Structures are given as structure tokens and as C-alpha cells.
Coordinates of C-alpha atoms and ligand atoms in Angstrom, one line a residue:
M137 CA -89.5 -17.6 2.4
K138 CA -89.6 -14.0 1.8
E139 CA -93.4 -14.0 2.3
R140 CA -93.1 -16.0 5.5
L141 CA -90.5 -13.3 6.7
E142 CA -92.8 -10.5 5.7
A143 CA -95.8 -12.2 7.4
L144 CA -93.7 -12.8 10.5
K145 CA -92.7 -9.1 10.6
H146 CA -96.3 -8.1 10.1
E147 CA -97.5 -10.4 12.9
A148 CA -94.7 -9.5 15.3
L149 CA -95.1 -5.7 14.9
E150 CA -98.9 -6.0 15.2
Q151 CA -98.5 -8.1 18.5
L152 CA -95.9 -5.7 19.8
S153 CA -97.8 -2.6 19.2
K154 CA -100.6 -4.1 21.4
V155 CA -98.3 -5.2 24.2
A156 CA -99.6 -4.2 27.7
D157 CA -96.7 -4.6 30.0
A158 CA -93.0 -5.3 30.4
G159 CA -93.8 -9.0 31.2
Q160 CA -95.7 -9.5 28.0
L161 CA -92.9 -7.7 26.1
A162 CA -90.3 -10.1 27.4
E163 CA -92.4 -13.1 26.3
L164 CA -92.8 -11.6 22.8
R165 CA -89.1 -11.1 22.5
V166 CA -88.5 -14.9 23.3
K167 CA -91.3 -15.8 21.0
Y168 CA -90.0 -14.0 17.9
L169 CA -86.3 -13.4 18.4
G170 CA -85.3 -16.1 20.9
K171 CA -83.0 -19.0 20.1
K172 CA -86.0 -21.2 19.4
G173 CA -88.1 -18.3 18.3
A174 CA -90.1 -17.9 15.0
L175 CA -87.3 -15.9 13.1
T176 CA -84.7 -18.4 13.9
E177 CA -87.1 -21.1 12.8
I178 CA -87.7 -19.6 9.5
L179 CA -84.0 -18.8 8.8
R180 CA -83.0 -22.3 9.6
G181 CA -84.4 -23.1 6.2
M182 CA -81.7 -20.9 4.4
G183 CA -79.5 -24.0 3.9
S184 CA -81.8 -25.2 1.1
L185 CA -81.6 -21.9 -0.8
S186 CA -79.6 -21.2 -3.9
A187 CA -76.3 -18.9 -3.7
E188 CA -78.2 -16.0 -5.2
E189 CA -81.1 -16.2 -2.9
R190 CA -79.2 -16.6 0.2
P191 CA -77.9 -13.0 0.6
V192 CA -81.2 -11.6 -0.4
I193 CA -83.2 -13.6 2.1
G194 CA -80.4 -13.0 4.6
Q195 CA -80.8 -9.3 4.2
I196 CA -84.6 -9.5 4.5
G197 CA -84.1 -11.6 7.6
N198 CA -81.9 -8.9 9.1
E199 CA -84.3 -6.2 8.3
V200 CA -87.1 -8.1 10.0
R201 CA -85.0 -8.6 13.0
S202 CA -84.1 -4.9 13.2
A203 CA -87.6 -3.8 12.8
I204 CA -88.7 -6.1 15.6
E205 CA -85.8 -5.2 17.8
A206 CA -86.5 -1.4 17.2
L207 CA -90.1 -1.8 18.4
I208 CA -89.2 -4.0 21.4
E209 CA -86.7 -1.3 22.4
E210 CA -89.1 1.6 21.9
K211 CA -91.6 -0.4 24.0
Q212 CA -89.2 -1.2 26.6
A213 CA -88.2 2.4 27.0
H214 CA -91.9 3.3 27.1
F215 CA -92.5 0.9 30.1
E216 CA -89.5 2.0 31.9
R217 CA -90.6 5.6 31.6
L218 CA -94.1 4.6 33.0
E219 CA -92.5 2.9 35.8
T220 CA -90.3 5.8 36.7
E221 CA -93.2 8.1 36.5
A222 CA -95.5 5.9 38.8
R223 CA -92.6 5.8 41.3
L224 CA -92.1 9.4 41.3
A225 CA -95.7 10.0 41.7
A226 CA -95.9 7.6 44.7
E227 CA -92.9 9.1 46.3
K228 CA -93.9 12.7 45.8
V229 CA -93.5 15.0 48.9
D230 CA -96.1 17.6 49.2
V231 CA -94.1 20.4 50.6
T232 CA -97.2 22.5 51.1
L233 CA -98.6 20.2 53.7
P234 CA -98.3 21.3 57.3
G235 CA -95.5 19.4 59.2
R236 CA -96.2 16.7 61.7
P237 CA -95.2 18.1 65.0
L238 CA -92.4 16.4 66.9
R239 CA -93.5 15.6 70.3
Q240 CA -91.0 16.9 72.8
G241 CA -90.2 14.8 75.9
A242 CA -89.8 16.6 79.3
V243 CA -88.3 15.7 82.7
H244 CA -90.7 13.5 84.7
P245 CA -92.4 15.4 87.5
L246 CA -90.8 13.0 90.2
N247 CA -87.3 13.8 88.7
Q248 CA -88.1 17.4 88.7
V249 CA -89.0 17.2 92.5
I250 CA -85.9 15.2 93.2
Q251 CA -83.8 17.8 91.2
Q252 CA -85.4 20.6 93.1
I253 CA -84.8 19.1 96.6
E254 CA -81.2 18.2 95.6
D255 CA -80.6 21.9 94.4
I256 CA -82.0 23.3 97.7
F257 CA -79.7 20.9 99.9
I258 CA -76.7 21.4 97.6
G259 CA -77.2 25.2 98.2
M260 CA -76.9 24.4 101.9
G261 CA -73.5 22.5 101.4
Y262 CA -74.8 19.0 101.2
S263 CA -73.4 16.3 98.8
I264 CA -75.5 13.5 97.1
A265 CA -74.9 10.0 98.3
E266 CA -76.2 6.7 96.7
G267 CA -76.7 3.2 97.8
P268 CA -77.7 -0.1 96.4
E269 CA -81.5 -1.0 95.8
V270 CA -80.8 -4.6 96.8
E271 CA -79.6 -4.3 100.3
T272 CA -78.4 -6.5 103.1
D273 CA -80.5 -7.0 106.2
Y274 CA -77.7 -5.5 108.2
Y275 CA -77.7 -2.1 106.5
N276 CA -81.5 -2.0 106.0
F277 CA -82.3 -2.9 109.5
E278 CA -79.7 -3.8 112.0
A279 CA -77.2 -0.9 111.5
L280 CA -80.3 1.3 112.0
N281 CA -81.1 -0.2 115.5
L282 CA -83.6 -2.6 114.2
P283 CA -82.2 -6.0 115.3
K284 CA -83.7 -9.3 114.0
N285 CA -87.3 -10.0 115.4
H286 CA -87.6 -6.4 116.6
P287 CA -91.3 -5.4 116.4
A288 CA -90.6 -2.1 114.8
R289 CA -89.6 -4.1 111.6
D290 CA -93.4 -4.6 111.2
M291 CA -93.6 -0.9 110.2
Q292 CA -92.1 -2.0 106.8
D293 CA -93.2 -5.0 105.0
S294 CA -90.4 -6.2 102.9
F295 CA -89.5 -8.1 99.7
Y296 CA -86.8 -10.6 100.8
L297 CA -84.6 -12.2 98.0
T298 CA -82.8 -14.5 100.5
D299 CA -82.7 -14.5 104.4
D300 CA -80.1 -11.9 104.3
L301 CA -80.9 -9.8 101.2
L302 CA -83.9 -7.7 100.5
M303 CA -85.1 -4.9 98.3
R304 CA -84.4 -1.8 100.5
T305 CA -87.5 -0.6 102.3
Q306 CA -86.0 2.9 102.9
T307 CA -83.1 5.1 101.8
S308 CA -81.9 5.0 105.5
P309 CA -79.3 2.4 105.0
V310 CA -77.3 5.0 103.2
Q311 CA -76.8 6.7 106.4
A312 CA -74.9 3.6 107.8
R313 CA -73.0 3.1 104.5
T314 CA -72.0 6.8 104.3
M315 CA -70.9 6.9 108.0
E316 CA -68.8 3.7 107.5
A317 CA -67.1 5.1 104.4
M318 CA -66.3 8.3 106.1
K319 CA -64.4 6.3 108.9
G320 CA -65.2 8.8 111.6
E321 CA -64.5 12.0 109.7
V322 CA -66.8 15.0 110.1
P323 CA -68.8 16.7 108.9
V324 CA -71.2 14.2 107.2
K325 CA -73.7 16.2 105.3
I326 CA -75.5 14.2 102.7
I327 CA -78.8 13.6 101.1
C328 CA -79.6 10.4 99.3
P329 CA -82.5 10.2 96.8
G330 CA -83.4 6.7 95.6
R331 CA -86.1 4.0 95.1
V332 CA -87.5 2.0 97.8
F333 CA -89.7 -1.1 97.9
R334 CA -92.5 -2.3 100.2
R335 CA -94.9 -5.1 100.2
D336 CA -97.8 -2.6 100.1
D337 CA -101.1 -2.7 98.3
D338 CA -101.3 -0.5 95.3
D339 CA -103.9 2.2 95.8
A340 CA -104.3 5.9 95.4
T341 CA -101.6 6.7 98.0
H342 CA -99.5 3.5 98.1
S343 CA -97.2 1.7 95.6
F344 CA -94.9 -1.3 96.0
Q345 CA -92.2 1.0 94.8
F346 CA -91.6 4.6 95.4
H347 CA -88.9 7.2 96.1
Q348 CA -87.4 8.7 99.2
I349 CA -84.9 11.3 99.9
E350 CA -82.8 10.8 103.0
G351 CA -80.9 13.3 104.8
L352 CA -78.0 12.9 107.3
V353 CA -75.8 15.5 109.2
V354 CA -73.2 14.3 111.7
G355 CA -70.7 16.6 113.4
K356 CA -69.8 18.2 116.8
K357 CA -72.6 19.9 118.7
I358 CA -75.4 19.2 116.1
R359 CA -78.6 20.0 118.0
M360 CA -82.3 19.7 117.4
S361 CA -82.5 23.5 116.6
D362 CA -80.0 22.7 113.6
L363 CA -82.6 20.2 112.3
K364 CA -85.5 22.6 112.8
G365 CA -83.7 25.4 111.0
T366 CA -82.6 23.3 108.2
L367 CA -86.1 21.9 107.6
L368 CA -87.6 25.3 107.8
E369 CA -85.3 26.5 105.3
F370 CA -85.9 23.6 103.0
T371 CA -89.7 23.7 103.3
R372 CA -89.8 27.5 102.6
K373 CA -87.7 27.0 99.5
M374 CA -89.8 24.1 98.5
F375 CA -93.4 25.3 99.3
G376 CA -93.1 29.0 99.6
A377 CA -91.7 31.7 101.8
N378 CA -94.6 31.8 104.2
T379 CA -94.5 28.1 105.0
Q380 CA -94.5 27.2 108.8
I381 CA -93.4 23.8 110.2
R382 CA -94.5 21.9 113.2
L383 CA -92.7 19.0 115.0
R384 CA -94.7 16.2 116.5
P385 CA -93.2 13.6 118.8
S386 CA -93.0 10.3 117.0
F387 CA -90.9 7.0 117.0
F388 CA -88.2 5.8 114.6
P389 CA -85.8 3.1 115.8
F390 CA -82.9 5.1 114.4
T391 CA -83.6 8.5 115.9
E392 CA -84.0 9.6 119.4
P393 CA -85.9 11.8 120.0
S394 CA -87.9 11.3 116.9
V395 CA -90.3 13.7 115.2
E396 CA -92.8 13.9 112.4
V397 CA -92.8 17.2 110.6
D398 CA -95.7 19.0 109.2
V399 CA -95.9 22.1 107.0
T400 CA -98.8 24.6 106.7
C401 CA -101.2 23.4 104.0
M402 CA -100.1 24.9 100.7
K403 CA -103.6 24.9 99.4
C404 CA -105.3 26.9 102.2
G405 CA -102.3 28.4 103.8
G406 CA -103.3 26.9 107.2
S407 CA -106.7 28.0 107.5
G408 CA -108.1 24.5 106.9
C409 CA -109.5 22.8 103.8
R410 CA -110.3 19.5 102.2
V411 CA -106.5 18.7 101.3
C412 CA -105.3 19.0 104.9
K413 CA -108.5 17.5 106.3
H414 CA -109.3 21.0 108.0
T415 CA -106.3 20.8 110.2
G416 CA -104.3 23.4 108.3
W417 CA -101.2 21.0 108.4
L418 CA -99.7 18.3 106.1
E419 CA -97.2 15.6 107.3
I420 CA -94.3 15.5 104.9
L421 CA -91.4 13.7 106.6
G422 CA -90.0 11.8 109.4
S423 CA -87.0 13.0 111.3
G424 CA -85.0 13.0 114.6
M425 CA -81.6 13.2 116.3
V426 CA -79.5 10.2 115.2
H427 CA -79.7 7.4 117.8
P428 CA -76.4 7.1 119.8
R429 CA -76.4 3.3 119.0
V430 CA -76.6 4.1 115.2
L431 CA -73.7 6.5 115.5
E432 CA -71.6 3.9 117.5
M433 CA -72.3 0.9 115.0
S434 CA -71.0 3.1 112.2
G435 CA -67.9 4.1 114.0
Y436 CA -68.8 7.5 115.5
D437 CA -68.4 8.0 119.3
P438 CA -71.7 9.4 120.5
E439 CA -70.0 11.1 123.4
E440 CA -68.2 13.3 120.9
Y441 CA -70.5 13.5 117.9
S442 CA -74.2 14.0 117.3
G443 CA -76.4 14.3 114.3
F444 CA -79.9 14.6 112.7
A445 CA -81.5 12.7 110.0
F446 CA -84.7 13.0 108.1
G447 CA -86.5 11.0 105.4
M448 CA -89.2 12.1 103.0
G449 CA -91.3 10.4 100.3
V450 CA -90.8 12.0 96.9
E451 CA -94.3 11.1 95.5
R452 CA -96.0 12.5 98.6
I453 CA -94.2 15.8 98.2
A454 CA -95.0 15.8 94.5
M455 CA -98.7 15.0 95.2
L456 CA -98.8 17.8 97.8
K457 CA -97.0 20.4 95.7
Y458 CA -99.0 19.8 92.5
G459 CA -102.3 18.7 93.9
V460 CA -102.2 15.2 92.4
D461 CA -104.6 12.9 94.2
D462 CA -103.5 9.5 92.8
I463 CA -100.0 8.2 93.1
R464 CA -100.5 6.0 90.1
Y465 CA -100.5 8.9 87.7
F466 CA -96.8 9.1 88.2
Y467 CA -96.2 5.6 86.8
N468 CA -98.8 5.2 84.0
N469 CA -96.8 7.3 81.5
D470 CA -99.9 9.0 80.2
G471 CA -98.7 11.8 78.1
R472 CA -101.7 14.1 79.0
F473 CA -100.6 13.9 82.5
L474 CA -96.9 14.3 82.1
Q475 CA -97.2 17.1 79.6
Q476 CA -98.7 19.3 82.2
F477 CA -95.3 19.3 84.0
A478 CA -93.2 20.0 80.8
R479 CA -91.3 23.2 81.2
V480 CA -90.9 25.2 77.9
Ligands
DAH715 N1 -86.9 5.7 107.0 C1 -88.2 6.3 107.5 C2 -89.3 5.6 106.7 O1 -89.1 5.1 105.6 C3 -88.2 7.7 107.3 C4 -87.3 8.3 108.2 C5 -87.7 8.8 109.4 C6 -85.9 8.6 107.8 C7 -86.8 9.5 110.3 C8 -85.0 9.2 108.7 C9 -85.5 9.6 109.9 O2 -83.8 9.4 108.4 O3 -84.6 10.3 110.8 O4 -90.5 5.7 107.2

């Protein structure tokens, strides 16, 4: 038995010394020291030994067990150390590498233009009003003097949700909403930035959705000259101190008289170039004196009160101001385009 124990020790230590990984080590531990392992197997024969032999063999058995255990532990520690080293190597941070730059976001050019326009009008005493993007037929059309079946509705192809609800085609409905909410009080002096929707083709200058800014002033003795002065002040702040404006007669159902407003081309200063199609002028907004019927429908007596209104497309202003020739750049979210408008 003593020889078998010595042989087992020899074999086990030899096997253990060649063990390649923690998995193999666990297998060897079971094989030699497990409940059904080789050592237990040999020691099971102790029952047949004499009383003198038993403690001697018992002691040898213990020594063999300790020797095997010691080597297993040593190997176990070795593998754990290897594992830790491998993990540390894999997780190593090279602090000498250059950092990855964090890309910084910026305010979208359309929002920059909206904020700029808001600032200019707030500086002139206006407040900001808002209205819903899903609008009723009444506010989008009827309250603006566009009765059902009126041919001027054709100017704006619309997305209808029901017979009575549509995606607003303009920010003008906020005029009627604001006047109603003011219940005949003056002055009304608001601008309303917002998104509008039209059943338009998508091309370089059209989009099914875009932004407008509406303006409305109602009070006593508001005149066309107030409108002109206001717009001149606005365009000079927006496009430069030398800007001139020109009013051309036009038609909008909610204003009378109506005008379209041009500014001197910011590219050539009015001498004529490709951008202004050699006219020296660029159209930037629609405007006019609030139609008496619009005032009346929203609770203002046109005999006592008058007002002016205007509406402009934010994309168009941004395209002119920055020389962008395709409206779709604003919506594609291409960082190379947007980054050019980032302010540091
Ligand atoms: N709502 C008009 C449009 O979308 C723009 C407009 C023109 C607004 C004249 C006005 C205005 O307030 O007075 O084409």
C-alpha cells in the first residue's frame, strides 16, 4: 500500500506539474483527491491493515494528500495570477494616446434665424405667441376671410385630417386666436414663429413642411407707414444697415391693401446679380393692413381699430442670408453642413 501511495503521489505531482489551465487543474483535483478519486480508493483498503500498520499508512496517506493539495494550490494561484495579468493588460489605458475629440452640438441654423428675428421684434416691444400645428378649418381659413369654397384657398394645398381639421398651412391662424384671447384689448403686438405644412412637391425651394413667422399689430390709428417703418427697421437689423425695402401691391384674403415686400439683394447690394436674377431685389415676405372683416370676426371694431400683419418663411430668409441654394440641406442633418453655422 505504501508503494501504491508513493506511486500515486509521483504520478499526481507529475501530472500536476504539466497542467495547462484552470479547467484541467480542476479535473485533476477530482481525479486524485475527489470522493471517488484515486487516493480515497487506495485508503479504502486500510480496513484490512494491522493495528501497527494503520497509523503509518494513515500518515503516509496524509502526507500524499498534503503534497498534492500544496501543488494544486500553487498551480491555482499561478492561473489566477495569469488571468489577472491578462485582464489588466487587456484593460490597460494608454494615457499617452491623444484624446478622442467630443463633437459639440450647435443651435440649428433655422433656430438661429428664428431666435434672431425674435430678438429684433422683442426689442421693438413685441411678445411671442404660439398656436397649434393641428388647426381647425375656422382658424386656418374662415377667420382669415377665406370662406369655404373660396378660390383663394387654392393658394395653399393642405393636409386635411378630417373635414374640419388640418395641418395648419400658415401661422396666420394665430392672429385670430390671439385677438380672440385679447378680447378687444389693445395693443396687440405679437410675432408667432412656427411650423406649417403644405401639400407641395419636395424640391430645392419647396418642402411639405417649413417654418413661418407671423406678425400682428392692432391698435388705434395704426397705419401703413407704421408697417413700412417696422419692416424697414427689421430688415436693416436682419440684413444690414444699408438695406432698402420696396412694397409691391399684392393680394392676401386677410389684408387690404396687401403688399409683397422686397429687400435689396444682400449679395450685390442692389446692382443686380445671379441671386436676385439681376433685378437687385429679393422678395422676403407678405404683408398688409388687417382686413376689416378679420378684425370684426375676432372681436375688434374696424371703425375704431386698425392693424397690420406680415408673414415670412424662415427657410427662405435663412437661404438668402447664408447663400444656401437648396432647402433640403436644413433637414438632412448632415454635420458638415450644420457645423458651418456653429458659433464658437
Ligand atoms: N400667410 C401668408 C402665406 O402663408 C403670408 C402672409 C401674408 C401673412 C400677408 C400675413 C400677411 O400676415 O399679412 O402665404
